[in-house]
XYZ file of C-alpha atoms in Angstrom:
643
model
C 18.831 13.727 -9.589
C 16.615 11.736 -11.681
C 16.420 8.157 -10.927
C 15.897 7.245 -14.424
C 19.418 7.995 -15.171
C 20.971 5.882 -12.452
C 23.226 2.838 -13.594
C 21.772 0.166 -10.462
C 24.723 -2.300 -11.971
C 27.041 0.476 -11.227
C 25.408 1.407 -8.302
C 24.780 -2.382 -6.721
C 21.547 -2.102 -5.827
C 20.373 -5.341 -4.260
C 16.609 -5.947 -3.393
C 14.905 -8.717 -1.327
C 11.174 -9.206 -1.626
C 8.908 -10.299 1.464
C 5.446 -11.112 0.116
C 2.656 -11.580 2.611
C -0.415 -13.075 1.305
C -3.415 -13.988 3.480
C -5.044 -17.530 2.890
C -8.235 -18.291 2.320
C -8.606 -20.527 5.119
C -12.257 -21.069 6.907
C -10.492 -20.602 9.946
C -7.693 -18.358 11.991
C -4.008 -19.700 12.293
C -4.517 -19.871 16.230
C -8.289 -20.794 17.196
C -11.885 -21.326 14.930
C -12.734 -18.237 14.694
C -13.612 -16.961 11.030
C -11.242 -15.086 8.858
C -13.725 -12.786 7.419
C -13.982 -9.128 8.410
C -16.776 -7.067 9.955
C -17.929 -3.528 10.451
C -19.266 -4.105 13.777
C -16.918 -2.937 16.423
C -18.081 -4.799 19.370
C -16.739 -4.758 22.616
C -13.584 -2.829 23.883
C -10.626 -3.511 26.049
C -7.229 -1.280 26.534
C -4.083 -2.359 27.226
C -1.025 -1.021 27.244
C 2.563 -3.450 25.991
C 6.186 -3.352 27.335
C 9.488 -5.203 25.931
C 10.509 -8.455 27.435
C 13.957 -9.588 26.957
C 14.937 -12.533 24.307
C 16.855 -15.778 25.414
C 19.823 -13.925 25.049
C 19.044 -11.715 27.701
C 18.881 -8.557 24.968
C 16.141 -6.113 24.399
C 15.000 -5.687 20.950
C 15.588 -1.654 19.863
C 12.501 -1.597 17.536
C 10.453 -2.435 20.655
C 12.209 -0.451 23.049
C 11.094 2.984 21.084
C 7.748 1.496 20.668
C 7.856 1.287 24.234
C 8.946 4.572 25.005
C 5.945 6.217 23.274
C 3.969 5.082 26.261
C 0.995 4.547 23.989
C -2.356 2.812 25.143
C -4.189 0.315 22.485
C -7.518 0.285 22.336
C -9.453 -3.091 21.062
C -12.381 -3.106 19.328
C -13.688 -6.993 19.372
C -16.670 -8.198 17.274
C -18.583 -10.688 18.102
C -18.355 -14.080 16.537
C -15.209 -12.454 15.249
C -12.959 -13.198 17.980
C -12.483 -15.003 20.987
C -10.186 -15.552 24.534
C -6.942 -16.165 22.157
C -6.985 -12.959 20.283
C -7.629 -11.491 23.379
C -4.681 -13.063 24.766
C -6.518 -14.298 27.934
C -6.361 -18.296 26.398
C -3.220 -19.819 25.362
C -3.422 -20.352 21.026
C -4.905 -23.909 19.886
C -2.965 -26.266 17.953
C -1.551 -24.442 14.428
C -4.640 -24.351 11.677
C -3.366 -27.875 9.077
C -5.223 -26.475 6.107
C -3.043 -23.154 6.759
C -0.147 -25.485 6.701
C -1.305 -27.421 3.839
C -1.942 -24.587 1.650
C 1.680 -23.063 2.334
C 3.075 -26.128 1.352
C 1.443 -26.606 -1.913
C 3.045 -23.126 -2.495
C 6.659 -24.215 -1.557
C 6.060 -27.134 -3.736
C 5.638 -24.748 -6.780
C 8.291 -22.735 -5.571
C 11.023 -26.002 -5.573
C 11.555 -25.279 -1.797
C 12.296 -27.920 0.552
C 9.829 -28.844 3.182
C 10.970 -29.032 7.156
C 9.871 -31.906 9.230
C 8.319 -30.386 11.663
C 6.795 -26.915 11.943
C 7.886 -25.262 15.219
C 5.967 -21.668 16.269
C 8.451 -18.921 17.249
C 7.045 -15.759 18.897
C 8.230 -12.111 16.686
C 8.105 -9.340 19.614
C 5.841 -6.651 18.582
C 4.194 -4.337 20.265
C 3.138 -1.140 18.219
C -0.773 -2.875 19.164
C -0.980 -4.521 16.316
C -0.777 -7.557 18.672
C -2.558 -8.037 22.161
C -0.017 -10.157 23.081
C 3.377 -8.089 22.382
C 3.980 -10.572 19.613
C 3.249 -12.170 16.347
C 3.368 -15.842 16.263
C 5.271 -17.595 12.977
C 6.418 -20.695 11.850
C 8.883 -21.806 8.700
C 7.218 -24.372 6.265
C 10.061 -24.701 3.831
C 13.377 -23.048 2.725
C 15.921 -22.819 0.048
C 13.399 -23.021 -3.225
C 13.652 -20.700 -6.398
C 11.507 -18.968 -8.708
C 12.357 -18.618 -12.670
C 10.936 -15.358 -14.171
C 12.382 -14.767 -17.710
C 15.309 -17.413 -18.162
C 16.657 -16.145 -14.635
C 16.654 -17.712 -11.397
C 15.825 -15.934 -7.736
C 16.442 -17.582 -4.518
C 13.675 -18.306 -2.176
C 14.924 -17.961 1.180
C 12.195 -19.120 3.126
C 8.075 -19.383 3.301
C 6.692 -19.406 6.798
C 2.792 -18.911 8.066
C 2.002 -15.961 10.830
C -0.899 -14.271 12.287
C -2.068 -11.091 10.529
C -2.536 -8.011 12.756
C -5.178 -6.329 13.975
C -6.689 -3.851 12.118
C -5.997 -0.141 12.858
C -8.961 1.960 13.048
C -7.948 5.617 14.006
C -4.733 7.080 16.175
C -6.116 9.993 18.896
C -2.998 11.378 20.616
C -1.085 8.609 22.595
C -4.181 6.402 21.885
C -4.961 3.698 19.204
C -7.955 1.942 18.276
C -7.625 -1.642 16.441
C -10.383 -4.209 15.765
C -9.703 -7.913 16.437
C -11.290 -9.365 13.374
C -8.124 -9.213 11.555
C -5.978 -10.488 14.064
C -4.963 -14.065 13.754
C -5.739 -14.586 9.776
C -3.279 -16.978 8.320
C -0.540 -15.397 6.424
C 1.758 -16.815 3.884
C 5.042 -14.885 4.072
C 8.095 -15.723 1.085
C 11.171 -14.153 1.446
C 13.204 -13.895 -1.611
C 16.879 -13.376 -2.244
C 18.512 -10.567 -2.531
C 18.806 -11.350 -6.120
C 17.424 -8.819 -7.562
C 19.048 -5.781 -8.801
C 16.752 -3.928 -11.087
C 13.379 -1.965 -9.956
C 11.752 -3.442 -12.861
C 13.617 -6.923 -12.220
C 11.274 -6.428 -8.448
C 7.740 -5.947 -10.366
C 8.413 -8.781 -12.508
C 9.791 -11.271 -9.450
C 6.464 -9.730 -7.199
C 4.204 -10.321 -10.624
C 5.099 -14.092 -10.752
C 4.938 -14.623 -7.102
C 1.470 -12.992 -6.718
C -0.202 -14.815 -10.075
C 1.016 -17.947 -8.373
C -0.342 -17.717 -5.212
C -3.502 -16.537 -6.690
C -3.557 -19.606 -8.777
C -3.879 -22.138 -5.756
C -7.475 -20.330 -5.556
C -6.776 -20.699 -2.008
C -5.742 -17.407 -0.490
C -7.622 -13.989 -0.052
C -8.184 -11.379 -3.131
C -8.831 -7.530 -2.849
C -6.809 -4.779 -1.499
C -5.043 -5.137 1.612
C -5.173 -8.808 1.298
C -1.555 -9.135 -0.445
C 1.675 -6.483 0.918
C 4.848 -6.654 -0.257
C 7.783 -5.408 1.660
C 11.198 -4.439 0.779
C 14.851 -4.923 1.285
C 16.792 -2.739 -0.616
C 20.340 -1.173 -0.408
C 23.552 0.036 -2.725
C 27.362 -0.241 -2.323
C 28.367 1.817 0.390
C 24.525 1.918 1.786
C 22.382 0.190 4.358
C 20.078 -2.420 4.249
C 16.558 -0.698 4.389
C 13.240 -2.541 4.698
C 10.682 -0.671 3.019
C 7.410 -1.737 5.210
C 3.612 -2.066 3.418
C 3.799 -1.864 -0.358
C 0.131 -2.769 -1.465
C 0.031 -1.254 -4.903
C 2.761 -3.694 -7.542
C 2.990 -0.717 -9.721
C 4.552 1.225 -7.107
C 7.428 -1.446 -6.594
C 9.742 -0.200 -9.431
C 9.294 4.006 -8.156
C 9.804 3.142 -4.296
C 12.804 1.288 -5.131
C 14.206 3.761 -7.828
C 14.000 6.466 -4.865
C 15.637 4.553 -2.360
C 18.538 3.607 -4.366
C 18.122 7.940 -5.105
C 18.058 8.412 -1.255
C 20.768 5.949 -0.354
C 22.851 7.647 -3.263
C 22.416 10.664 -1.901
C 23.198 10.432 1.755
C 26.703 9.309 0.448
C 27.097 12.545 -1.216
C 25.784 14.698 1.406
C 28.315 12.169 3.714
C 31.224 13.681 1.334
C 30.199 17.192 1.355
C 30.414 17.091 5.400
C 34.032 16.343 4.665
C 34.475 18.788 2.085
C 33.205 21.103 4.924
C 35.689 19.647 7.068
C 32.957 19.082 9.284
C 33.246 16.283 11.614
C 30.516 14.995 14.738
C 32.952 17.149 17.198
C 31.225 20.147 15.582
C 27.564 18.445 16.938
C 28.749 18.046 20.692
C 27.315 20.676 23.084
C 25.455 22.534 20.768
C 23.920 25.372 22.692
C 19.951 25.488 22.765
C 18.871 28.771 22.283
C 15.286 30.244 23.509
C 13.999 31.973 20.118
C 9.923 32.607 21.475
C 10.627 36.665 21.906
C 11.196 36.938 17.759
C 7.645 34.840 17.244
C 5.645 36.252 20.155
C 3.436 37.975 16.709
C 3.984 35.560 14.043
C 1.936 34.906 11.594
C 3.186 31.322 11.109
C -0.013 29.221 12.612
C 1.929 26.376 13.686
C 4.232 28.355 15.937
C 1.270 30.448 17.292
C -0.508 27.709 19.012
C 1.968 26.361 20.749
C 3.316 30.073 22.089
C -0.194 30.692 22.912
C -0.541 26.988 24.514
C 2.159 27.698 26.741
C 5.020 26.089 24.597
C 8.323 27.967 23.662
C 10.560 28.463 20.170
C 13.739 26.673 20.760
C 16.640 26.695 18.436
C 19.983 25.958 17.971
C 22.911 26.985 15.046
C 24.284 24.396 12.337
C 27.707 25.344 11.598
C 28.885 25.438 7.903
C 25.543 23.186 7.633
C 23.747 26.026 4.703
C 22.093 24.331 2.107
C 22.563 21.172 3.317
C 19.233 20.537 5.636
C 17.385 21.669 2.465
C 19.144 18.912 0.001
C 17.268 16.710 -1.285
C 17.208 12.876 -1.111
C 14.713 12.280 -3.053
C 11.501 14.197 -5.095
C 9.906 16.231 -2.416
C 11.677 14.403 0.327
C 14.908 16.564 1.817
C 17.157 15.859 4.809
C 15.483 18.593 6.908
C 12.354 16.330 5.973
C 14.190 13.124 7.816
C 14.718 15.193 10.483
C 11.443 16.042 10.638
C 10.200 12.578 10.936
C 12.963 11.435 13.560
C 11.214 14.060 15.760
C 8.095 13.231 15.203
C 8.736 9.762 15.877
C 10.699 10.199 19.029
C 9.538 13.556 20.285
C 6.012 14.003 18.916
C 6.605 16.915 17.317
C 5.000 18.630 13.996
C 6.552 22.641 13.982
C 9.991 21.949 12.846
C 11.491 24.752 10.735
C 14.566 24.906 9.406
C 16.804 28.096 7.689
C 17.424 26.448 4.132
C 13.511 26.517 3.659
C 12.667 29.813 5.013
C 10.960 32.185 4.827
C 7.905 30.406 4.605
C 5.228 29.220 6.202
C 3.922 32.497 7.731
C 7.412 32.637 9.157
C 8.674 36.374 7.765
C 12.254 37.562 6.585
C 12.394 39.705 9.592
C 11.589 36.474 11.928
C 14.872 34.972 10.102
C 17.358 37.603 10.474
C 16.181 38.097 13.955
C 16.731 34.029 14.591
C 20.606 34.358 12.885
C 20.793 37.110 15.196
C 20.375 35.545 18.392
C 21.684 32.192 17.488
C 25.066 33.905 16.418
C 25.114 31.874 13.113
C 26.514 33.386 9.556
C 23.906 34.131 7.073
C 26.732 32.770 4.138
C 27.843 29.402 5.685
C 25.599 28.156 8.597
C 22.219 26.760 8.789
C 19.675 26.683 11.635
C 16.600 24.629 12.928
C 13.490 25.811 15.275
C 10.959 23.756 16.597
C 7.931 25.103 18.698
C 6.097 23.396 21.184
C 6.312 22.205 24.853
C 9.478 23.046 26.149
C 10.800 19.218 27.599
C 9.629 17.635 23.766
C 11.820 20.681 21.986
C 14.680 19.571 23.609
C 14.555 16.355 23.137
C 13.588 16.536 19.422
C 16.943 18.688 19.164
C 18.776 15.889 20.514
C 17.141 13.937 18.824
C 18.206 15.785 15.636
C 21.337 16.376 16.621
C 21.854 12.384 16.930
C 20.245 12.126 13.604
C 22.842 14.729 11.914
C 26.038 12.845 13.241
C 24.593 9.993 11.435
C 25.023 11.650 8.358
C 28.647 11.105 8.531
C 28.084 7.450 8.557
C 26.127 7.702 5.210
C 23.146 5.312 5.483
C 21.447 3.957 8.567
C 19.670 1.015 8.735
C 16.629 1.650 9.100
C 12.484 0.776 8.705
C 10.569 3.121 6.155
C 7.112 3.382 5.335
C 5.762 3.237 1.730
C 3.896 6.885 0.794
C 1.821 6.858 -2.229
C 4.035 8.937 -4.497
C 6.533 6.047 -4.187
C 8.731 8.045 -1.722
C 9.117 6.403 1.992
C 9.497 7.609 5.400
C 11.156 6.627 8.706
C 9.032 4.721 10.865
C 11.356 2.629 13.182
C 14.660 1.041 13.795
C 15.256 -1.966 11.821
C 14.720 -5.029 14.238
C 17.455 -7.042 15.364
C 17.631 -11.081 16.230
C 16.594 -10.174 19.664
C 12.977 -10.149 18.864
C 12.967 -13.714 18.126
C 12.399 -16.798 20.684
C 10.659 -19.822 20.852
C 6.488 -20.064 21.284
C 6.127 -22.947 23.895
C 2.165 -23.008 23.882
C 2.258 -25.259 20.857
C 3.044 -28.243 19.908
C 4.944 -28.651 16.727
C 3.065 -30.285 12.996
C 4.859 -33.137 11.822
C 4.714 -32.791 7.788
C 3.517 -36.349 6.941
C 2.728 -38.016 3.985
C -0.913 -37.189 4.567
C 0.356 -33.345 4.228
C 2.118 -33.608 1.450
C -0.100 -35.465 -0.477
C -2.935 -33.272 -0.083
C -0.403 -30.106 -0.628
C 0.162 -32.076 -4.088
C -3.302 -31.739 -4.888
C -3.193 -27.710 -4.242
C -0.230 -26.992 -6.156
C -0.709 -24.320 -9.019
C -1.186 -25.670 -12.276
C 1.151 -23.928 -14.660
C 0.844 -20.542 -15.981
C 0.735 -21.480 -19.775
C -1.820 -23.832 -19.262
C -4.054 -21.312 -17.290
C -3.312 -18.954 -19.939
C -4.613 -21.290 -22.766
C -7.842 -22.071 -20.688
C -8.302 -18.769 -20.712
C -8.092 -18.144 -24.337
C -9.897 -21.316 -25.438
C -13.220 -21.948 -22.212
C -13.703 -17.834 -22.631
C -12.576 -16.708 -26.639
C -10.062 -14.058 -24.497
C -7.120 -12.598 -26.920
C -3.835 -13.548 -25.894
C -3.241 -10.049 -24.454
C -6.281 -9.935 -22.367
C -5.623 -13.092 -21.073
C -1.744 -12.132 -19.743
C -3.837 -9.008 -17.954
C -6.506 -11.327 -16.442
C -4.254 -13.942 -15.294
C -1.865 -10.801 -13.669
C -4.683 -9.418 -12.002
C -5.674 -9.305 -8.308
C -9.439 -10.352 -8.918
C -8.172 -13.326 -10.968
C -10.554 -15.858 -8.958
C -13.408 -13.001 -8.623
C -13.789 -12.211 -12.535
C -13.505 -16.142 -12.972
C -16.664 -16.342 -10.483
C -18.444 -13.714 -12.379
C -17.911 -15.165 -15.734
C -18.900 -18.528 -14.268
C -22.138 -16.545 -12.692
C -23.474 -14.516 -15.791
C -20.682 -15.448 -18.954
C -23.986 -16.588 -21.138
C -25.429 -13.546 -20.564
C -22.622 -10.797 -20.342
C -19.916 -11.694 -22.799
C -16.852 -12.700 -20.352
C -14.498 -10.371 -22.567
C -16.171 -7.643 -21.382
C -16.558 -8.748 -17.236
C -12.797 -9.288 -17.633
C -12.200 -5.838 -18.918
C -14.291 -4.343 -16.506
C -11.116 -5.269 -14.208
C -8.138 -4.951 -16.273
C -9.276 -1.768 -18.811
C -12.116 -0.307 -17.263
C -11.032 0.092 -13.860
C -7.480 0.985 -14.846
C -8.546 3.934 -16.994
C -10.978 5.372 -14.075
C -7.768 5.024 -11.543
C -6.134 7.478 -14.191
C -8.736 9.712 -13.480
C -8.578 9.544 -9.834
C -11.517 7.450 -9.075
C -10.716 5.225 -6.147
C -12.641 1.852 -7.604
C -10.881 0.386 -4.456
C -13.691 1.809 -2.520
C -15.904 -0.586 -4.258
C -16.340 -4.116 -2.543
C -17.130 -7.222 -4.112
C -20.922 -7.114 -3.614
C -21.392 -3.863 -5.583
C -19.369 -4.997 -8.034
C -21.692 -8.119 -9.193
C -24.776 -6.030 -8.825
C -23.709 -3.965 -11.687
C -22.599 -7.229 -13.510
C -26.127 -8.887 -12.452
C -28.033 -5.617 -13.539
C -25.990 -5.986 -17.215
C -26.732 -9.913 -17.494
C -30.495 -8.982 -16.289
C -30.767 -6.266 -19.318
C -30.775 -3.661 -16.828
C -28.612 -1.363 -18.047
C -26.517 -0.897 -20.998
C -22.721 -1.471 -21.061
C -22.176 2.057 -21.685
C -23.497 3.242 -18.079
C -20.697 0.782 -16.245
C -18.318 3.760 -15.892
C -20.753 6.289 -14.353
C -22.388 3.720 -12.264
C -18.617 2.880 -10.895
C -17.664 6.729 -10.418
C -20.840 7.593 -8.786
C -21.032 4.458 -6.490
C -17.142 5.477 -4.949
C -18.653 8.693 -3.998
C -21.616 7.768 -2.926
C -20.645 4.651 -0.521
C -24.210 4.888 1.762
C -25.946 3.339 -1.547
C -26.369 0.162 -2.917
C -26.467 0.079 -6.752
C -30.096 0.005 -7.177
C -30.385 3.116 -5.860
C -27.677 4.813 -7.890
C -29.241 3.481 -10.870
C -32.965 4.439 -10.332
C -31.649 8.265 -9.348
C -29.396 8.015 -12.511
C -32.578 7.365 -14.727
C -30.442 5.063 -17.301
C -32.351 2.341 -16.640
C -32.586 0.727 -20.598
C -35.256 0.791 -23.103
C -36.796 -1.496 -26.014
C -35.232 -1.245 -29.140
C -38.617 -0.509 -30.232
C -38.275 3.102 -28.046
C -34.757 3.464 -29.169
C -36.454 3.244 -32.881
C -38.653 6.387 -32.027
C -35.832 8.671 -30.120
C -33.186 7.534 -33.493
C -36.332 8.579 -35.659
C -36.849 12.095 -34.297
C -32.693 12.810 -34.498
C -32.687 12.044 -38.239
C -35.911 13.235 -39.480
C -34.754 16.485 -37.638
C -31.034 16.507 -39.472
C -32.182 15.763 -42.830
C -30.319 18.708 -44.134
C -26.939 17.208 -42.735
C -26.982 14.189 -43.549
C -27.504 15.326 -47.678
C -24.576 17.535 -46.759
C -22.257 15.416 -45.581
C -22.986 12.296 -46.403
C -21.928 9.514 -44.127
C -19.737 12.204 -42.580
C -22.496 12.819 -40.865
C -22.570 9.761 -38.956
C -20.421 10.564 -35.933
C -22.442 14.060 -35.468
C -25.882 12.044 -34.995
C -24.202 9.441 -33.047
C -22.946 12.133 -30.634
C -26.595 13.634 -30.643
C -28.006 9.818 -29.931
C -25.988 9.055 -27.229
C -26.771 12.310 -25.358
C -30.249 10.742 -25.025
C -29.805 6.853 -25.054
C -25.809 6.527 -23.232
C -26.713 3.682 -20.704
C -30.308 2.947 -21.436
C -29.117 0.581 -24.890
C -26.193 -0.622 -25.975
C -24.231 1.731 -27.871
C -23.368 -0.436 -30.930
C -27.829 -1.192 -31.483
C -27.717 2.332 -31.554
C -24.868 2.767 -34.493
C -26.795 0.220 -36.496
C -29.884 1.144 -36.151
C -28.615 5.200 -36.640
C -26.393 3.644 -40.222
C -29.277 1.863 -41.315
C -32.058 5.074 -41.006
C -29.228 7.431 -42.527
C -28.396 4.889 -45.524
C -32.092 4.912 -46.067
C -32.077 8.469 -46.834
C -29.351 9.011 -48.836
C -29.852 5.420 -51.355
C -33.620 7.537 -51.657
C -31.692 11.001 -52.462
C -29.792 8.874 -55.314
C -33.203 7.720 -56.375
């Protein structure tokens, strides 16, 4: 089952990239408000969203189970941050130009072909992300392509939307978002499915990110640039794979997907091999199982006996083993089920035979649950759920919907992005029915005027970055290809520009590309770190502050300690640096007091008394003074022991 082994020619995987990139803009897509966030929550309003029907007459299904949550949105709106169109109690202004502009210089780069005229449509969504029940886009140019090693992908289309409002925290039925988010231009291109390799998708997303980053006109930091996913396999379903911020998490999210989509075909075939058809699903008999838990130790099931709720359950015939198989690592199909109940039903204590027992839930419990629910212990499985008696039932139905879908194989389907790479159902995929026309504005004629100054904008090629690079900043080739793929491309290039004659700009590039990369792989979130504490550690190391060799502990300690401004960390740290002159006397003391070692070994000893130096001078002077001036004290000694 691992995905390593799979042959994706063999298999047809096909994958479609959406890349959403917000623009740099000084203004939103919709009105002048600023596109900069804020911690300040401001006001707050609540409304709650319904479905309205498309031109056609039709009712988009994403929205309709939205909708049937009966959720209330809460809106947190900042000052200065927002105003009556985000709000949605003004009509939107005419669509931002410089927006426009700066999506065109894009297509330009990407050989797409400009529209005429830019025409809004209105996307129905209303998960709260949008006061208004919808996100307003607009196509700037289709049919362009992108070459990435000798091969060509197809660029279906580039449009500009609104970003969403920011979610804050879910309570219940309730969610909070904050305005200041809403309404920031977005770049959206949609690729091809042309890609058919999870390493072929990191490469494509690689060269589409380093480009827009090269306009030096669009946004930079985490949760500035998403990339969703379209992915499927012969015999599978298209599935778009929904808020994939980390690149280096393309390749394993894909991998599994083409895993789970394998898989649901074979558990598809064993229901045959069963000779198990969706007859076998139709008036399943619910069975009350609360008696058997009325003194379980499972937690879960507890509460909700003790909150009034019941243990439903109901027999899977010649189903053993098969709620338990798994789709991909730690994901099973008992674990979809799980998450079509949550999503539809609400509920969390969902057990099921293949995994028991477990979870406080004892062997007894079990044979007592086969017992009533008349099932056989050799062929058939079973499923529980706890809770209030009117959501079990439906989340069985639910389930039971959810199992006859098996024998289709894949469903189409919207999945969420989980950090280990593995995804999770979050919604039906949307249909056309969520799109109509946004009659509020006025469509942009792209003139002359537009394309002209789109001209200026356009990227300047990668190669000839690359040898700036190399030749304005003395970068090796290979630290120049990281730099140039990174993120903070336009932040390290402001640094360097800031403090490059006083902190070599080899090292306030590595700081991004090595540095960072190698305290991830320790766990540190450096993602917690925004842009402001970043250059007071680089201003601190141009000032003489500090020593290069206190960057890492600075970073660590300033992601756990987020109340604090870098100052602070450094003064309780205590590493703030020394004269060479002091070094001198603290070097002195460590050799004069391993004489004997270094006439034993030599030079050998060398990396002993370096260890023994740093222990006292790590952070307060820069480790390679302190090698030369430890080499030149212990050569002393031994040319005078030759003597």
């Amino acid at each position: 089952m691992d995905e390593i082994n799979i042959d994706y020619n063999k298999l047809g995987l096909k994958v479609g990239l959406e890349i959403h990139q917000q623009l740099n803009t000084k203004s939103k897509l919709f009105c002048n408000c600023p596109t900069e966030l804020t911690d300040e929550p401001g006001e707050e309003f609540i409304r709650r969203l319904r479905p309205t029907r498309s031109e056609t007459g039709e009712v988009d299904i994403a929205a309709l189970f939205e909708w049937r949550k009966n959720r209330a949105y809460r809106y947190e709106a900042p000052q200065n941050h927002y105003c009556l169109v985000e709000s949605d109690e003004e009509p939107p202004h005419e669509i931002n130009k410089e927006a426009i502009i700066i999506a065109s210089s894009i297509a330009l780069a990407l050989n797409s072909n400009l529209v005429g005229e830019v025409h809004t449509m209105r996307k129905i969504v209303i998960d709260g992300s949008n006061t208004s029940g919808f996100q307003r886009t607009a196509i700037v140019a289709l049919n362009g392509f992108l070459g990435v090693k000798g091969k060509k992908y197809g660029i279906e289309t580039i449009a500009v939307e609104e970003d969403a409002a920011r979610k804050i925290k879910e309570s219940g039925k309730e969610i909070t978002y904050r305005l200041d988010r809403l309404g920031i231009p977005l770049i959206e291109i949609s690729t091809s499915p042309d890609i058919h390799d999870p390493q072929e998708a990191r490469e494509v997303a690689l060269a589409i990110g380093r480009l827009l980053r090269l306009t030096g006109k669009v946004k930079r930091g985490l949760g500035t640039i998403r990339q969703d996913l379209n992915v499927s396999i012969i015999g599978g379903a298209k599935t778009e794979i929904k808020g994939v911020q980390k690149l280096d998490l393309i390749e394993k999210i894909i991998s599994y997907e083409a895993l789970r989509q394998l898989n649901l075909l074979k558990l598809k075939d064993e229901l045959t091999k069963r000779e198990l058809t969706k007859n076998n699903f139709d008036n399943i008999n619910i069975v009350d199982l609360t008696n058997i838990f009325i003194s379980t130790k499972s937690k879960i099931i507890k509460n909700k006996i003790e909150s009034g709720g019941k243990v439903l359950g109901i027999k899977l015939e010649k189903m053993k083993g098969l709620i338990g198989f798994e789709l991909m690592p730690n994901r099973r199909f008992g674990t979809e089920l799980a998450d079509y109940a949550r999503f539809y039903a609400g509920i969390e204590g969902l057990f099921h035979s293949d995994e028991l027992p477990n979870y406080g839930i004892t062997e007894q419990e079990v044979e007592k649950a086969y017992d009533l629910l008349k099932a056989n212990r050799e062929s058939d499985a079973f499923i529980i759920i706890a809770d209030e008696e009117t959501k079990c039932i439906k989340a069985i139905n639910t389930i039971i919907d959810r199992i006859k879908v098996a024998f289709d194989g894949v469903p189409e389907e919207t999945r969420g992005a989980n950090e280990d790479g593995t995804t999770k159902y979050l919604r039906p995929r949307p249909g056309k029915e969520r799109m109509y026309p946004e009659t509020d504005i006025k469509p942009l004629y792209i003139n002359y005027d537009i394309i002209k100054e789109a001209e200026k904008l356009k990227p300047e090629p990668v190669e000839k970055k690359l040898k700036m690079l190399i030749e304005k900043y003395k970068f090796s080739q290979e630290l120049a290809e990281k730099v140039i793929n990174d993120i903070n491309l336009g932040f390290i290039e402001e640094l360097i520009n800031k403090y490059g004659n006083r902190v070599q700009p080899s090292f306030i590039a590595s700081l991004f590309v090595s540095i960072f990369k190698g305290l991830r792989s320790k766990g540190i979130d450096v993602d917690l770190l925004d842009e402001s504490k970043i250059e007071s550690i680089v201003k601190l190391l141009a000032e003489g502050k500090i020593a290069k060799e206190a960057v890492e502990e600075i970073i660590e300690r300033a992601t756990k300690q987020q109340d604090k401004n870098i100052d602070e960390i450094v003064n309780e740290m205590g590493i703030k640096t020394i004269s060479i002159e002091e070094a001198k006397k603290i070097i002195d003391e460590i050799v004069n007091s391993n004489k004997d070692l270094i006439l034993t070994k030599g030079e050998r000893s060398m990396s002993i008394l370096m260890g023994r130096a740093m222990e006292k001078l790590r952070g307060k002077i820069d480790g390679k003074t302190v090698s030369e001036l430890l080499k030149s004290k212990v050569d002393n000694i031994l040319n005078n022991s030759e003597k």
